[in-house]
Amino acid sequence: MGLDDYISKRDFSQTPEPKGKINKNKGALKFVVQRHEARRLHYDLRLEMEGVLKSWAVPKGPSMSPKDKRLAIHTEDHPMEYLTFHGTIPKGNYGAGRMTIWDHGTYQGAEGDYESLVKQYKKGNLKLAFSGKKLRGVFALVRTNRGDKDDQWLLIKKDDEYATSLSYDAEDLLDEEAGEVPPEDSEINPTHMVRPMLATKAASVFSKPDWIYELKWDGYRLLSNIINHNVNLYSRNGIVYNNKFPTLYDNLKSIPYDVILDGEAVVMNEEGIPEFQKLQNYGEATEGELRYYVFDVLYLNGHDITSLPLLERKSLLPDIIGGIPHVHYCDHMSSMGNAFYEKAIEAGMEGIIAKKADSPYLPGTRTENWLKIKAVESQEVLICGYTESEGQAFGSLILGLYKDGFLTYAGNCGSGFNDAMLKELLSLFKPYRRETSPFDKKINLKGRKAIWLEPVLVCEVKFSEWTKSGSMRHPVFKGMRGDKLPVEIQQEEESEAPVKEKQSKATTTDTLEVNGFAVPISNLDKVYWPEEGITKYQLIDYYLNISDAILPFLSDRPQNLHRHPEGIQKEGFYQKDTAGIFPHWIETVKVYSKSNDKYIEYMLCQHEATLLYMANLGCIEINPWNSRKDSLDRPDYAVIDLDPSDNNTFEEVIEVAQVAHSILEAAEIPSYCKTSGSSGLHIYLPLGAQYSYEEARDFTKLLCYMIRAELPDLTSMERKPEKRKTKIYLDFLQNRQGQTLAAPYCVRPKPGATVSAPLEWKEVKSGLDMHDFNIFTMRERIRKKPGLFTEVLRAGIDMEEALARMEH
């Protein structure tokens, strides 16, 4: 024990490090974690004990995940003054390099009193409970060797309420310099923490056609990683909020997708205005409604979608979070920034966020593609002390923030408190009291006595303007910020008015003029079929050339968008609700959903421009309803889907189709066949919108019974694969409202870019190969055989007469 090793290694005339001395413990035990850019980057963990700071070098830094066991090499004791040390140790000195404070706060022994803690240290088996901004909860610090040159320990997070299952290094909790873009090949991983994209402060509001505008919520910025219904809810600096907001945590588990969401948690009062102080002290007794406003999605079902334009990402959110209590879609307005700002301020909001409509998501980057515009200036600041006052807990807070790496005085705040808050804050301050000012320069408090604090606690204040001396004029206390770190607290810089920026290749968006509509077209060289080298351009070109053939089967029908923005080798996702997201020229229809208890706004593909818009979204296949907008409960056709198991051959599917055709012909029921484009065949029966979905389903079910009776060893009506085993499934359940199949002539996300191809019955015979119908061959087939399948859309059968014929 002692500082002899520390002192012997340093020339204090050459290094700004404190010489220090042994100090007796006063109050709560303190700790600090410093990021040290020495010969090798590492993190230094220092614990107050026996009048010094016991120190360990942790190469990867601490982790809040119990599965991360971090090597910690015990080093020499450091003086207590090192708790607040930051700066650059000059070259040629021991430990040369830049040192910054990564986290600090208080800690205690998790088992027993101070004397027990000292005994644990000497035995090499510490149980520590941290109360920092990044480090929270219980850790074990355990020696792994005896007598070796390097005194090696392991730092391990215990599985408690603060633990996360996400993996990350300490570097993940650092902010990038403004404008620094992560490497292009960086992939979003749902098992890792993600640093959010940050907005820059704007000088004034503006209106631009290629921007959208959202409300600025006064709350906690939270990201949600959801995998297999497991949720991790955390702040921009890795603080876990699963236990802070248990209701929200539980509700997010019901999201049926693997996703990473970005949003803001707020507590709303009866007037619908966020109240920040209620959020800070949120609990079961808190008045007001907790809401999580989600404004972005970074990852979905195996797809890193950060490179997609903002509006495309937002378009996915209604389907992802629809119907989840306390989770709300953060809506926006396009172009009309000034009007939206005025309405927001009138409603009592603090401002708006302006976002470039086609901007990608750049994790950990502060960018001018996102701008925040506030009516009242506000700033997060460090509480560096307080002044004494007769008759109340304290007079005013002494505030500071970092400028160029140095703690700088930012003024005093003496308003915005009530008596209860004053007492609560005074109690909060006790563990952080110190003898001397944390500022390098002496500040003028105009004769008031100061009680100094470690610059650890963060609060937010409102104020009128910055003075020439760098202080805030008329600051008003707003609330504590448990979601912010001391090293983050710097004066916000303002952006100039939005200017045109160069677009990267990944986000370049052009437009294709189609019959007077400007269709956005992007990433045309993206490969959708890697093995064949088929690109997004070739998909769009196909739909452009066959639009006349496919549009009759799409017009007036709600569309279930099945999107594959990353190509066929990654799982796609479905999107139904398109409310307020897509261009105004795309027609929609609202359909009430009982399961979601709300109206869902479906896209209608009325013309070529919408078809190409869908293809640009990554809709490789097109999935329309069986009914149209004016007769949503009456399908235009019924469908028998011949769905083989993995053990069936396509020759067996053809055999079943031929039997079905014979039965239908005997009953004089017209029918039309097409390939599924995957492994089966679809048989359509025209109904002419004369019957309900239930009648269509029952009629088709009867036909399937007849087919099964003819081929009992080859076919089954058991829906579950494990029950039908190696038989071909006769699927009549496709005949339900909202159920969809791949449209005639649409491409499938399958190897070879196969197409769901209409057939003549004479073609349904042995030797038929669905791979003959693909993105390259279908144009010539359409030219040679125009009008196939159109009879499906004309006069329907008389079901009663058909049933009578079937009985005979």
Short mmCIF file of C-alpha atoms in Angstrom, two decimals, residues 378-629:
data_model
loop_
_atom_site.label_atom_id
_atom_site.label_comp_id
_atom_site.label_asym_id
_atom_site.label_seq_id
_atom_site.Cartn_x
_atom_site.Cartn_y
_atom_site.Cartn_z
CA SER A 378 -31.69 24.34 -23.02
CA GLN A 379 -28.43 22.68 -22.12
CA GLU A 380 -27.23 19.69 -20.11
CA VAL A 381 -24.67 20.85 -17.52
CA LEU A 382 -22.60 19.40 -14.70
CA ILE A 383 -23.43 20.31 -11.12
CA CYS A 384 -20.03 21.38 -9.78
CA GLY A 385 -21.23 22.72 -6.44
CA TYR A 386 -23.82 24.92 -4.78
CA THR A 387 -23.94 28.09 -2.75
CA GLU A 388 -25.15 28.23 0.82
CA SER A 389 -28.29 30.14 1.73
CA GLU A 390 -30.02 30.95 5.00
CA GLY A 391 -33.51 29.53 5.35
CA GLN A 392 -33.33 26.94 2.58
CA ALA A 393 -31.30 23.91 1.53
CA PHE A 394 -29.06 25.87 -0.83
CA GLY A 395 -29.00 29.08 -2.81
CA SER A 396 -28.03 28.16 -6.35
CA LEU A 397 -26.31 25.43 -8.32
CA ILE A 398 -22.81 26.08 -9.66
CA LEU A 399 -22.79 24.75 -13.21
CA GLY A 400 -20.07 23.67 -15.61
CA LEU A 401 -19.45 21.90 -18.91
CA TYR A 402 -16.48 20.75 -20.92
CA LYS A 403 -14.83 22.93 -23.56
CA ASP A 404 -11.79 21.60 -25.40
CA GLY A 405 -11.43 18.91 -22.73
CA PHE A 406 -11.42 21.33 -19.76
CA LEU A 407 -14.17 21.87 -17.22
CA THR A 408 -15.48 25.43 -17.66
CA TYR A 409 -17.84 27.51 -15.50
CA ALA A 410 -21.26 27.99 -17.11
CA GLY A 411 -23.09 30.10 -14.51
CA ASN A 412 -25.34 29.68 -11.47
CA CYS A 413 -28.93 28.43 -11.42
CA GLY A 414 -31.17 29.49 -8.52
CA SER A 415 -34.69 28.99 -9.88
CA GLY A 416 -36.94 26.14 -10.94
CA PHE A 417 -36.92 24.34 -7.58
CA ASN A 418 -39.59 23.71 -4.98
CA ASP A 419 -38.86 22.88 -1.31
CA ALA A 420 -39.11 19.12 -1.83
CA MET A 421 -36.72 19.23 -4.77
CA LEU A 422 -34.21 21.30 -2.81
CA LYS A 423 -34.10 18.75 0.00
CA GLU A 424 -33.92 15.82 -2.41
CA LEU A 425 -31.05 17.38 -4.32
CA LEU A 426 -29.13 18.25 -1.15
CA SER A 427 -29.35 14.61 -0.08
CA LEU A 428 -28.18 13.54 -3.54
CA PHE A 429 -25.14 15.81 -3.33
CA LYS A 430 -23.69 14.44 -0.06
CA PRO A 431 -21.53 11.60 -1.48
CA TYR A 432 -19.94 13.94 -4.03
CA ARG A 433 -18.69 16.73 -1.74
CA ARG A 434 -15.04 17.76 -2.13
CA GLU A 435 -12.75 20.28 -0.50
CA THR A 436 -11.62 22.26 -3.54
CA SER A 437 -13.12 23.72 -6.71
CA PRO A 438 -13.18 21.31 -9.69
CA PHE A 439 -12.48 24.23 -12.04
CA ASP A 440 -8.94 24.96 -13.18
CA LYS A 441 -9.62 28.70 -13.04
CA LYS A 442 -11.01 30.65 -10.14
CA ILE A 443 -14.63 31.72 -10.63
CA ASN A 444 -16.42 34.78 -9.26
CA LEU A 445 -19.35 33.84 -7.00
CA LYS A 446 -19.81 37.43 -5.80
CA GLY A 447 -19.03 36.67 -2.19
CA ARG A 448 -21.27 33.63 -1.84
CA LYS A 449 -19.82 30.60 -0.02
CA ALA A 450 -19.48 27.52 -2.21
CA ILE A 451 -19.82 23.85 -1.32
CA TRP A 452 -17.91 22.04 -4.06
CA LEU A 453 -18.92 18.74 -5.66
CA GLU A 454 -17.27 16.21 -7.92
CA PRO A 455 -18.48 17.11 -11.45
CA VAL A 456 -20.43 13.86 -11.82
CA LEU A 457 -24.12 14.75 -11.62
CA VAL A 458 -25.81 16.00 -14.77
CA CYS A 459 -28.90 18.20 -14.95
CA GLU A 460 -30.68 20.15 -17.66
CA VAL A 461 -31.54 23.84 -17.50
CA LYS A 462 -33.49 26.26 -19.65
CA PHE A 463 -32.04 29.71 -20.26
CA SER A 464 -32.49 32.78 -22.44
CA GLU A 465 -29.07 33.11 -24.10
CA TRP A 466 -25.32 32.69 -23.75
CA THR A 467 -23.42 35.71 -22.44
CA LYS A 468 -20.16 36.89 -23.99
CA SER A 469 -18.30 35.41 -21.03
CA GLY A 470 -19.73 31.95 -21.77
CA SER A 471 -22.34 31.76 -19.03
CA MET A 472 -26.07 31.08 -19.35
CA ARG A 473 -28.38 34.03 -18.80
CA HIS A 474 -31.45 33.42 -16.55
CA PRO A 475 -31.05 29.62 -16.20
CA VAL A 476 -34.01 27.65 -14.80
CA PHE A 477 -33.61 24.13 -13.42
CA LYS A 478 -35.46 21.55 -15.49
CA GLY A 479 -34.44 18.20 -14.02
CA MET A 480 -31.66 15.69 -13.44
CA ARG A 481 -30.34 13.68 -16.40
CA GLY A 482 -29.56 10.13 -15.36
CA ASP A 483 -29.20 9.16 -19.01
CA LYS A 484 -26.24 11.46 -19.70
CA LEU A 485 -22.54 11.08 -18.92
CA PRO A 486 -20.28 13.81 -17.50
CA VAL A 487 -17.81 13.53 -20.38
CA GLU A 488 -20.66 14.19 -22.84
CA ILE A 489 -21.52 17.56 -21.37
CA GLN A 490 -20.33 20.16 -23.83
CA GLN A 491 -21.88 23.31 -25.23
CA GLU A 492 -23.94 22.50 -28.29
CA GLU A 493 -22.74 23.98 -31.56
CA GLU A 494 -25.23 25.38 -34.02
CA SER A 495 -25.49 24.27 -37.61
CA GLU A 496 -25.78 26.76 -40.39
CA ALA A 497 -28.92 26.70 -42.55
CA PRO A 498 -29.29 23.35 -44.34
CA VAL A 499 -27.09 23.07 -47.40
CA LYS A 500 -26.92 20.53 -50.15
CA GLU A 501 -24.62 17.70 -49.22
CA LYS A 502 -22.98 15.12 -51.40
CA GLN A 503 -24.81 11.83 -51.36
CA SER A 504 -22.95 8.58 -51.01
CA LYS A 505 -23.43 5.90 -53.61
CA ALA A 506 -25.31 3.81 -51.08
CA THR A 507 -28.05 6.40 -50.67
CA THR A 508 -28.17 8.08 -54.06
CA THR A 509 -31.77 8.38 -55.19
CA ASP A 510 -32.84 9.21 -58.75
CA THR A 511 -36.34 9.50 -60.13
CA LEU A 512 -37.96 7.79 -63.05
CA GLU A 513 -40.70 9.77 -64.79
CA VAL A 514 -43.62 7.38 -65.43
CA ASN A 515 -46.84 8.79 -66.89
CA GLY A 516 -46.38 12.07 -65.06
CA PHE A 517 -45.32 10.51 -61.73
CA ALA A 518 -41.79 10.91 -60.34
CA VAL A 519 -40.91 7.45 -59.02
CA PRO A 520 -37.84 7.38 -56.70
CA ILE A 521 -35.32 4.77 -57.83
CA SER A 522 -32.29 3.93 -55.68
CA ASN A 523 -29.44 1.42 -55.33
CA LEU A 524 -29.98 -0.05 -58.79
CA ASP A 525 -26.73 -2.00 -58.66
CA LYS A 526 -27.67 -3.84 -55.47
CA VAL A 527 -27.53 -7.59 -56.10
CA TYR A 528 -30.79 -9.31 -55.15
CA TRP A 529 -29.86 -12.81 -56.41
CA PRO A 530 -26.18 -13.26 -55.46
CA GLU A 531 -25.64 -16.64 -57.11
CA GLU A 532 -27.08 -15.47 -60.43
CA GLY A 533 -25.80 -11.89 -60.12
CA ILE A 534 -29.27 -10.47 -60.78
CA THR A 535 -29.62 -6.87 -59.61
CA LYS A 536 -32.39 -4.60 -58.45
CA TYR A 537 -32.14 -2.82 -61.80
CA GLN A 538 -33.06 -6.05 -63.62
CA LEU A 539 -36.06 -6.57 -61.34
CA ILE A 540 -37.37 -3.05 -62.00
CA ASP A 541 -36.67 -3.43 -65.70
CA TYR A 542 -38.71 -6.66 -65.76
CA TYR A 543 -41.74 -5.05 -64.11
CA LEU A 544 -41.42 -2.03 -66.39
CA ASN A 545 -41.66 -4.29 -69.44
CA ILE A 546 -44.47 -6.60 -68.28
CA SER A 547 -46.62 -4.05 -66.43
CA ASP A 548 -49.50 -4.33 -68.92
CA ALA A 549 -49.74 -8.07 -68.27
CA ILE A 550 -49.64 -7.94 -64.46
CA LEU A 551 -51.60 -4.75 -63.66
CA PRO A 552 -55.09 -6.25 -64.35
CA PHE A 553 -54.44 -8.66 -61.46
CA LEU A 554 -53.34 -5.85 -59.12
CA SER A 555 -55.66 -2.92 -59.75
CA ASP A 556 -58.04 -1.96 -56.90
CA ARG A 557 -56.65 -4.71 -54.64
CA PRO A 558 -55.04 -4.03 -51.24
CA GLN A 559 -51.38 -5.02 -51.26
CA ASN A 560 -49.48 -6.91 -48.56
CA LEU A 561 -45.96 -5.68 -49.23
CA HIS A 562 -43.40 -8.47 -48.97
CA ARG A 563 -40.06 -6.70 -48.93
CA HIS A 564 -36.54 -8.04 -49.50
CA PRO A 565 -34.34 -4.89 -49.47
CA GLU A 566 -31.18 -6.97 -48.94
CA GLY A 567 -31.97 -9.64 -51.51
CA ILE A 568 -33.25 -13.20 -51.37
CA GLN A 569 -30.58 -14.66 -49.08
CA LYS A 570 -31.90 -12.68 -46.12
CA GLU A 571 -35.36 -13.21 -44.71
CA GLY A 572 -37.93 -10.70 -45.97
CA PHE A 573 -40.64 -8.96 -43.98
CA TYR A 574 -44.25 -7.99 -44.58
CA GLN A 575 -45.74 -4.54 -44.41
CA LYS A 576 -49.41 -3.71 -44.51
CA ASP A 577 -50.08 -0.29 -43.01
CA THR A 578 -48.81 2.54 -45.22
CA ALA A 579 -50.67 5.43 -43.57
CA GLY A 580 -49.12 8.81 -44.38
CA ILE A 581 -45.82 7.33 -45.52
CA PHE A 582 -45.73 6.94 -49.27
CA PRO A 583 -46.08 9.60 -52.02
CA HIS A 584 -49.44 11.34 -52.34
CA TRP A 585 -50.02 9.91 -55.83
CA ILE A 586 -50.20 6.34 -54.52
CA GLU A 587 -53.82 5.39 -53.85
CA THR A 588 -54.75 3.60 -50.63
CA VAL A 589 -57.77 2.02 -48.98
CA LYS A 590 -58.55 1.78 -45.26
CA VAL A 591 -59.61 -1.59 -43.89
CA TYR A 592 -60.65 -2.18 -40.30
CA SER A 593 -58.54 -4.80 -38.50
CA LYS A 594 -60.23 -6.61 -35.62
CA SER A 595 -56.94 -8.02 -34.33
CA ASN A 596 -55.36 -4.55 -34.12
CA ASP A 597 -58.62 -2.74 -33.34
CA LYS A 598 -57.83 -0.01 -35.84
CA TYR A 599 -58.00 0.88 -39.51
CA ILE A 600 -55.04 -0.21 -41.62
CA GLU A 601 -54.26 1.81 -44.73
CA TYR A 602 -53.32 -0.54 -47.56
CA MET A 603 -51.57 0.49 -50.77
CA LEU A 604 -53.38 -0.01 -54.08
CA CYS A 605 -51.30 -0.73 -57.17
CA GLN A 606 -53.34 1.20 -59.76
CA HIS A 607 -50.71 1.91 -62.38
CA GLU A 608 -47.21 1.31 -63.60
CA ALA A 609 -45.67 4.01 -61.38
CA THR A 610 -46.87 2.31 -58.19
CA LEU A 611 -45.68 -1.08 -59.43
CA LEU A 612 -42.19 0.32 -59.97
CA TYR A 613 -42.32 2.12 -56.61
CA MET A 614 -43.04 -1.23 -54.94
CA ALA A 615 -40.18 -2.91 -56.81
CA ASN A 616 -37.84 -0.15 -55.65
CA LEU A 617 -38.88 -0.88 -52.05
CA GLY A 618 -37.63 -4.43 -52.52
CA CYS A 619 -41.03 -6.01 -53.23
CA ILE A 620 -39.67 -8.81 -55.39
CA GLU A 621 -43.02 -10.55 -55.39
CA ILE A 622 -46.40 -8.79 -55.50
CA ASN A 623 -49.12 -10.04 -53.14
CA PRO A 624 -52.65 -8.67 -53.82
CA TRP A 625 -55.88 -9.55 -52.04
CA ASN A 626 -58.39 -11.83 -53.78
CA SER A 627 -60.99 -9.05 -53.57
CA ARG A 628 -61.16 -5.42 -54.64
CA LYS A 629 -61.71 -2.19 -52.69
#
